[in-house]
PDB file of C-alpha atoms in Angstrom:
ATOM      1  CA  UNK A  18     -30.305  48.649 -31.036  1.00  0.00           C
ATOM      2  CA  UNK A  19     -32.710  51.455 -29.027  1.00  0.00           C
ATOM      3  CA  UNK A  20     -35.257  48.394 -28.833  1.00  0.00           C
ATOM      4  CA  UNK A  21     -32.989  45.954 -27.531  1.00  0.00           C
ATOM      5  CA  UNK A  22     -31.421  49.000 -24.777  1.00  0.00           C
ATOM      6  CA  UNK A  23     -34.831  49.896 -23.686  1.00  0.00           C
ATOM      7  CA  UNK A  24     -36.405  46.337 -23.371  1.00  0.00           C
ATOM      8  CA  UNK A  25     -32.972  45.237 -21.281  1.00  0.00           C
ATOM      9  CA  UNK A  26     -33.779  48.890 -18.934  1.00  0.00           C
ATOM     10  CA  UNK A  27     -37.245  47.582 -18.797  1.00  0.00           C
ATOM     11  CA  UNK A  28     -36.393  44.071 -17.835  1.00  0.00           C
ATOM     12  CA  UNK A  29     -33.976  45.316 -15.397  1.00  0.00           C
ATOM     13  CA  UNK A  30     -36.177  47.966 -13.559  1.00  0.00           C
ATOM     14  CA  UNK A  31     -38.895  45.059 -13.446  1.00  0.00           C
ATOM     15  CA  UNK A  32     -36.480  42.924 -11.739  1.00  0.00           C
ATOM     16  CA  UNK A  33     -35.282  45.751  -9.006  1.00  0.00           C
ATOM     17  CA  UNK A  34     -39.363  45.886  -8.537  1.00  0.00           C
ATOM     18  CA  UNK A  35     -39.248  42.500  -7.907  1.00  0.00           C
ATOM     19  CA  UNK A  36     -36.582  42.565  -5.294  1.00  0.00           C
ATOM     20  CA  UNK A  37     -37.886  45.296  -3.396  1.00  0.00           C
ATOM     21  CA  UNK A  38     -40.846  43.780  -2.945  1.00  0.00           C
ATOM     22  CA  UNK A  39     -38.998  40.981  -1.629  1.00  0.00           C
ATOM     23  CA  UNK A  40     -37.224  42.695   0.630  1.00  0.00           C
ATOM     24  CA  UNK A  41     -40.164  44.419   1.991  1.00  0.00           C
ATOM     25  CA  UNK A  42     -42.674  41.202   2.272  1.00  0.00           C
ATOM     26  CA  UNK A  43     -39.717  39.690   4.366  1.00  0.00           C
ATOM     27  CA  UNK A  44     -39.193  42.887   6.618  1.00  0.00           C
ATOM     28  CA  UNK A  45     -43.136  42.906   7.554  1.00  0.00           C
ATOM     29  CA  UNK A  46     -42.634  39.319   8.600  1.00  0.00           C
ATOM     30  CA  UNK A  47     -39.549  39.792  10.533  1.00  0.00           C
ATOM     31  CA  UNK A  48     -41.720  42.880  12.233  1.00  0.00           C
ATOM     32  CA  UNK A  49     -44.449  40.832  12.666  1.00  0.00           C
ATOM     33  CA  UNK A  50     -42.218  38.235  14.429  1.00  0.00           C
ATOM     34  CA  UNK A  51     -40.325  41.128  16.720  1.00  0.00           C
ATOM     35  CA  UNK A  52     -43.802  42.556  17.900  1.00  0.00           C
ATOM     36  CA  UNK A  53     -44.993  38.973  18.823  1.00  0.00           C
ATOM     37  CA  UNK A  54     -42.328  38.012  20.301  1.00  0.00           C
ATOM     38  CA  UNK A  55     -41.765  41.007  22.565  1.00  0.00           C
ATOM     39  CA  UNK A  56     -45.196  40.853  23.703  1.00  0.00           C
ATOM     40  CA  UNK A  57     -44.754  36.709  24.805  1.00  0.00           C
ATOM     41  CA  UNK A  58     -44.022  36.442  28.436  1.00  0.00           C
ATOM     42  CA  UNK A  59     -43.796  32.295  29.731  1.00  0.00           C
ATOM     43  CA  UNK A  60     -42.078  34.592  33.206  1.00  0.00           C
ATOM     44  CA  UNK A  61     -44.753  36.307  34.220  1.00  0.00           C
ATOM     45  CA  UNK A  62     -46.640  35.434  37.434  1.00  0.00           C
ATOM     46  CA  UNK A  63     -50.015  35.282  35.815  1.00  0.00           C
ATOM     47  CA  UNK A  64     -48.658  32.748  33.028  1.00  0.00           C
ATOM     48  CA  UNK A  65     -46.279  30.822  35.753  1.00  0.00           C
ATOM     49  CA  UNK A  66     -50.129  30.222  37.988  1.00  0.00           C
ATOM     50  CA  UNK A  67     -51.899  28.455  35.241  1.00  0.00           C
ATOM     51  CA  UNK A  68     -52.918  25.186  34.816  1.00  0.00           C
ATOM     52  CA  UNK A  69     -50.882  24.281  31.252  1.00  0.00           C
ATOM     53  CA  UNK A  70     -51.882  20.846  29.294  1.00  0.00           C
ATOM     54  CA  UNK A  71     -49.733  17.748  30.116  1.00  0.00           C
ATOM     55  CA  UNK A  72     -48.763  18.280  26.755  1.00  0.00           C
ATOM     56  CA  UNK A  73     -47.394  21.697  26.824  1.00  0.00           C
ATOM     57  CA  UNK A  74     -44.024  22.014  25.274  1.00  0.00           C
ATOM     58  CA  UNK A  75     -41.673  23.969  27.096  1.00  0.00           C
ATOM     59  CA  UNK A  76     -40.626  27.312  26.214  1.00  0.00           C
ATOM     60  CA  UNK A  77     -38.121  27.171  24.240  1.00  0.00           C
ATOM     61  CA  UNK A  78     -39.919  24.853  21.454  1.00  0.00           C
ATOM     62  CA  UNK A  79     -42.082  27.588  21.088  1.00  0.00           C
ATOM     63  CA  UNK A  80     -38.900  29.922  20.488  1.00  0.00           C
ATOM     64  CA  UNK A  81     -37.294  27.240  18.357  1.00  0.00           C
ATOM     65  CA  UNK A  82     -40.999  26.423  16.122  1.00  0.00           C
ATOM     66  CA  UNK A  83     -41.471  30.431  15.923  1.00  0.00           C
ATOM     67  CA  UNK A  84     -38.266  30.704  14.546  1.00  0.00           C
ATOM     68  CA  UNK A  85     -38.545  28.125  11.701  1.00  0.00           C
ATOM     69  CA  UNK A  86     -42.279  28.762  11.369  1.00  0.00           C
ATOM     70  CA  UNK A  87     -41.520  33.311  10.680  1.00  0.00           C
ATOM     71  CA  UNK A  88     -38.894  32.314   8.331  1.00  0.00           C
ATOM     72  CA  UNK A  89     -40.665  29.870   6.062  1.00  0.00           C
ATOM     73  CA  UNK A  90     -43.419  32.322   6.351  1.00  0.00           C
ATOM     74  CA  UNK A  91     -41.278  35.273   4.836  1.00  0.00           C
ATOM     75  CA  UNK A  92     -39.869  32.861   1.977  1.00  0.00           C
ATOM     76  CA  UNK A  93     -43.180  31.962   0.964  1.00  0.00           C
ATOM     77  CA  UNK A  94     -44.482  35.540   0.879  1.00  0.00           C
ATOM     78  CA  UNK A  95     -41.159  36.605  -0.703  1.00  0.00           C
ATOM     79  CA  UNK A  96     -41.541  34.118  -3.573  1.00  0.00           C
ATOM     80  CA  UNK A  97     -45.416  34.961  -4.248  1.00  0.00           C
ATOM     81  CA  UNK A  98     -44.355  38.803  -4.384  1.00  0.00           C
ATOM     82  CA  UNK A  99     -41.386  37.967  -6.302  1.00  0.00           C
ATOM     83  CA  UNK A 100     -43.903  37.150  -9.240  1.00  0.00           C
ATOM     84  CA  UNK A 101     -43.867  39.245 -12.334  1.00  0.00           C
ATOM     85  CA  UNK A 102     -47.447  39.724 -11.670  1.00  0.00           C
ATOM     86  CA  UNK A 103     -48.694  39.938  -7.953  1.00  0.00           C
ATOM     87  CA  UNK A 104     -51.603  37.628  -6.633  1.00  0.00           C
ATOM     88  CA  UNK A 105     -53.223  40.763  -4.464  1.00  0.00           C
ATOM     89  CA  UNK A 106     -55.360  38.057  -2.521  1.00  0.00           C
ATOM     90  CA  UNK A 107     -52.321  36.601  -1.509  1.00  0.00           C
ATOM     91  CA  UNK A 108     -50.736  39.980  -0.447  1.00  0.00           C
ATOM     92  CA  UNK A 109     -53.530  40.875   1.562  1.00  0.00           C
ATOM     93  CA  UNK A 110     -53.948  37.548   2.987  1.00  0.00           C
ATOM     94  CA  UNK A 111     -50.211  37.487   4.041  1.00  0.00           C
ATOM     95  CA  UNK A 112     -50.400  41.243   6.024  1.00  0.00           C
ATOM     96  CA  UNK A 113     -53.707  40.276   8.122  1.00  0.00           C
ATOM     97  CA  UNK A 114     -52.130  36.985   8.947  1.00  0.00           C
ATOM     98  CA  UNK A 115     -48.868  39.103  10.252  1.00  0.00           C
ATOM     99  CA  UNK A 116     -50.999  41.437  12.349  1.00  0.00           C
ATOM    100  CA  UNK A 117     -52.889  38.305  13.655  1.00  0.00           C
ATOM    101  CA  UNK A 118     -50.298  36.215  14.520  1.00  0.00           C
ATOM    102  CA  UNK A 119     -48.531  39.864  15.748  1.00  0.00           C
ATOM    103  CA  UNK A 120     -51.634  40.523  18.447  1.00  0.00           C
ATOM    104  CA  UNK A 121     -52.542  36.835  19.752  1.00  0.00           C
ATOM    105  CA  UNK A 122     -49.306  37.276  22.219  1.00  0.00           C
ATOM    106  CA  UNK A 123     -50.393  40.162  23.718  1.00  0.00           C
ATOM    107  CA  UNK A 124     -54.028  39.620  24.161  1.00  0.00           C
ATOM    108  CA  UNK A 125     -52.829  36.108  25.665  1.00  0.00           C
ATOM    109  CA  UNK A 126     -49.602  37.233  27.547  1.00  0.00           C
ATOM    110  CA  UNK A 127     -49.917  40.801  28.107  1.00  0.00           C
ATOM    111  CA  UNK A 128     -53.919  41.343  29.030  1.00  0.00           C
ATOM    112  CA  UNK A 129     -54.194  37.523  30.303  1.00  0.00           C
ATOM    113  CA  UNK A 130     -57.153  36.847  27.985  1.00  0.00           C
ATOM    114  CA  UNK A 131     -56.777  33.716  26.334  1.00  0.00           C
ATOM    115  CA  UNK A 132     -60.924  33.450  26.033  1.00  0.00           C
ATOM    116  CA  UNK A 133     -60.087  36.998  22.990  1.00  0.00           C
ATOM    117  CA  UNK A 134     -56.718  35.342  22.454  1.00  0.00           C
ATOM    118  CA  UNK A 135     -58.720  31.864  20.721  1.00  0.00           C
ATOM    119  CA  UNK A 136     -60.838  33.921  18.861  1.00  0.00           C
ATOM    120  CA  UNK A 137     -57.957  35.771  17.422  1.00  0.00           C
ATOM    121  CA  UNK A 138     -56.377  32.325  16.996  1.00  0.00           C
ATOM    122  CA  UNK A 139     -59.850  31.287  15.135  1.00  0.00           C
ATOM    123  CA  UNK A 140     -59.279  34.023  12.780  1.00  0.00           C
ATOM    124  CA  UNK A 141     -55.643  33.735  12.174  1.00  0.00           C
ATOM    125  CA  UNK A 142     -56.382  30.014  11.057  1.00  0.00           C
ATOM    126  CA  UNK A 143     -59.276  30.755   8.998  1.00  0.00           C
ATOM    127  CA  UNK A 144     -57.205  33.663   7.411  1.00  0.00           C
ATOM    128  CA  UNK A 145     -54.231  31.229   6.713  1.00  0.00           C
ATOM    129  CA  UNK A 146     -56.798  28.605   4.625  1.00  0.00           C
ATOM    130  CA  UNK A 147     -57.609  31.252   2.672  1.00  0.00           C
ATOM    131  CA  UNK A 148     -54.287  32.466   2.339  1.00  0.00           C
ATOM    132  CA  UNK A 149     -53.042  29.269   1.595  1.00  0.00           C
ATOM    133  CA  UNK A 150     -55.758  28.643  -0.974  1.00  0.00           C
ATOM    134  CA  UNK A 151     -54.524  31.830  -2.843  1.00  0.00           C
ATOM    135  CA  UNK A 152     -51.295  30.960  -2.473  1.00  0.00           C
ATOM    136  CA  UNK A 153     -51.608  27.094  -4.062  1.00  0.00           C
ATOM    137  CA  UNK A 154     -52.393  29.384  -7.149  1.00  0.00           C
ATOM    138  CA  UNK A 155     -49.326  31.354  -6.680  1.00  0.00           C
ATOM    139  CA  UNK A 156     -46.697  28.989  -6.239  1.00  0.00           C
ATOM    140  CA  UNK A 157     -46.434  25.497  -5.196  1.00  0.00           C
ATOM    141  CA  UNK A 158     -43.491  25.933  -2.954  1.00  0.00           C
ATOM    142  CA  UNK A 159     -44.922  28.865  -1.421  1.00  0.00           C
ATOM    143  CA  UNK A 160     -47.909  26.686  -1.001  1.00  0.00           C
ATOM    144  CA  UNK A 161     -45.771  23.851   0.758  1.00  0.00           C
ATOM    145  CA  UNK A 162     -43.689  26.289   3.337  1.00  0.00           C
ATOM    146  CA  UNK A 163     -47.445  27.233   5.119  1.00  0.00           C
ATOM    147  CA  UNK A 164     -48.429  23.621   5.557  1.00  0.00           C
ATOM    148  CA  UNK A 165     -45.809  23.794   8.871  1.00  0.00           C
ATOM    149  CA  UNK A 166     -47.658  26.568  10.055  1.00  0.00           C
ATOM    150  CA  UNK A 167     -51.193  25.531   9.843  1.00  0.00           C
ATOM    151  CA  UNK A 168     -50.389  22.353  11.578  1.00  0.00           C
ATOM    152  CA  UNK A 169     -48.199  24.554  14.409  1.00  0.00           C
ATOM    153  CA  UNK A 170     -51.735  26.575  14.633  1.00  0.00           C
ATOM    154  CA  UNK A 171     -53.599  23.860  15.012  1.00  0.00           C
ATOM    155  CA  UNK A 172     -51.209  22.714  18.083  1.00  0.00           C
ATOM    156  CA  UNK A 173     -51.113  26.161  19.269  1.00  0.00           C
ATOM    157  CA  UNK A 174     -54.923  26.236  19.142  1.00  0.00           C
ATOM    158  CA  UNK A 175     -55.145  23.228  21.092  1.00  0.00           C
ATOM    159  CA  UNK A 176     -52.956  24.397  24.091  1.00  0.00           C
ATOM    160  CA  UNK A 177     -54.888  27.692  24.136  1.00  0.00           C
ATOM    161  CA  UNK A 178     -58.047  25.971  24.628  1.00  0.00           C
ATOM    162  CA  UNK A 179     -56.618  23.536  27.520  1.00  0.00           C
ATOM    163  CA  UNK A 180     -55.858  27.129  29.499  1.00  0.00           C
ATOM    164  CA  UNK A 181     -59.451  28.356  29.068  1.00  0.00           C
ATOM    165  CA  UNK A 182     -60.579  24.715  30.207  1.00  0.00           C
ATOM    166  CA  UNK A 183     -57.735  23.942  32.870  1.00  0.00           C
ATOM    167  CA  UNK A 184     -58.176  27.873  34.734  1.00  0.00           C
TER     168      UNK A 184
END
């Protein structure tokens, strides 16, 4: 009976592990998202005076994109963390891809500097192959919800090197 009581606590306090770490791999998302998008400003007379790509969507795809893009981000990194045993890789890989994605906008937006904003752009794709890579080990679906998002980086990529070439 004392075996059975303890392995249920045991199971139980591994599962409350599990959902804080849930909880907190979706907050830094949702963070990351708040800090990028305060920092993103399509108003200001610096951004209005470029030279955008014929193809530039308007603003609010990029709010509408963001939006899908930060929230299959934080289910992915909630179901890797949500593993009994963490991929630390994949951890990692998830928090430098936050702060990346959180300081492109306001290297681009805020210091008008899309020449540091593509290299930060560089580094946030590189970091999500990686990530991705470690994820695929991780969890398939996980895997599946960052495909979006590299493709949406790619795109974004694009766009920032047509204001470099256009200004």
């Amino acid at each position: 009976m004392f075996v059975m009581t303890y392995r249920m606590e045991e199971e139980k306090h591994e599962k409350n592990i599990r959902t804080v770490r849930m909880i907190a791999a979706v907050a830094a998302t949702a963070a990351g998202a708040v800090a990028a998008s305060l920092s993103t400003d399509t108003s200001s007379a610096w951004y209005e005076g470029l030279t955008l790509s014929p193809l530039q969507p308007p603003p609010w795809v990029f709010a509408a994109v963001w939006t899908a893009l930060y929230v299959l981000i934080a289910v992915s990194f909630a179901l890797v963390v949500s593993k009994r045993r963490v991929c630390g890789p994949a951890v990692i890989g998830f928090i430098i891809n936050i702060v990346l994605n959180a300081l492109w906008s306001p290297i681009f937006f805020l210091a008008y500097a899309p020449g540091p904003a593509l290299a930060v752009m560089a580094a946030l794709i590189v970091n999500l192959i990686i990530l991705m890579r470690n994820v695929s080990r991780v969890s398939r679906p996980a895997f599946r919800m960052l495909v979006p998002y590299l493709v949406w980086l790619g795109i974004a990529a694009i766009l920032n090197i047509s204001v470099l070439v256009l200004n």
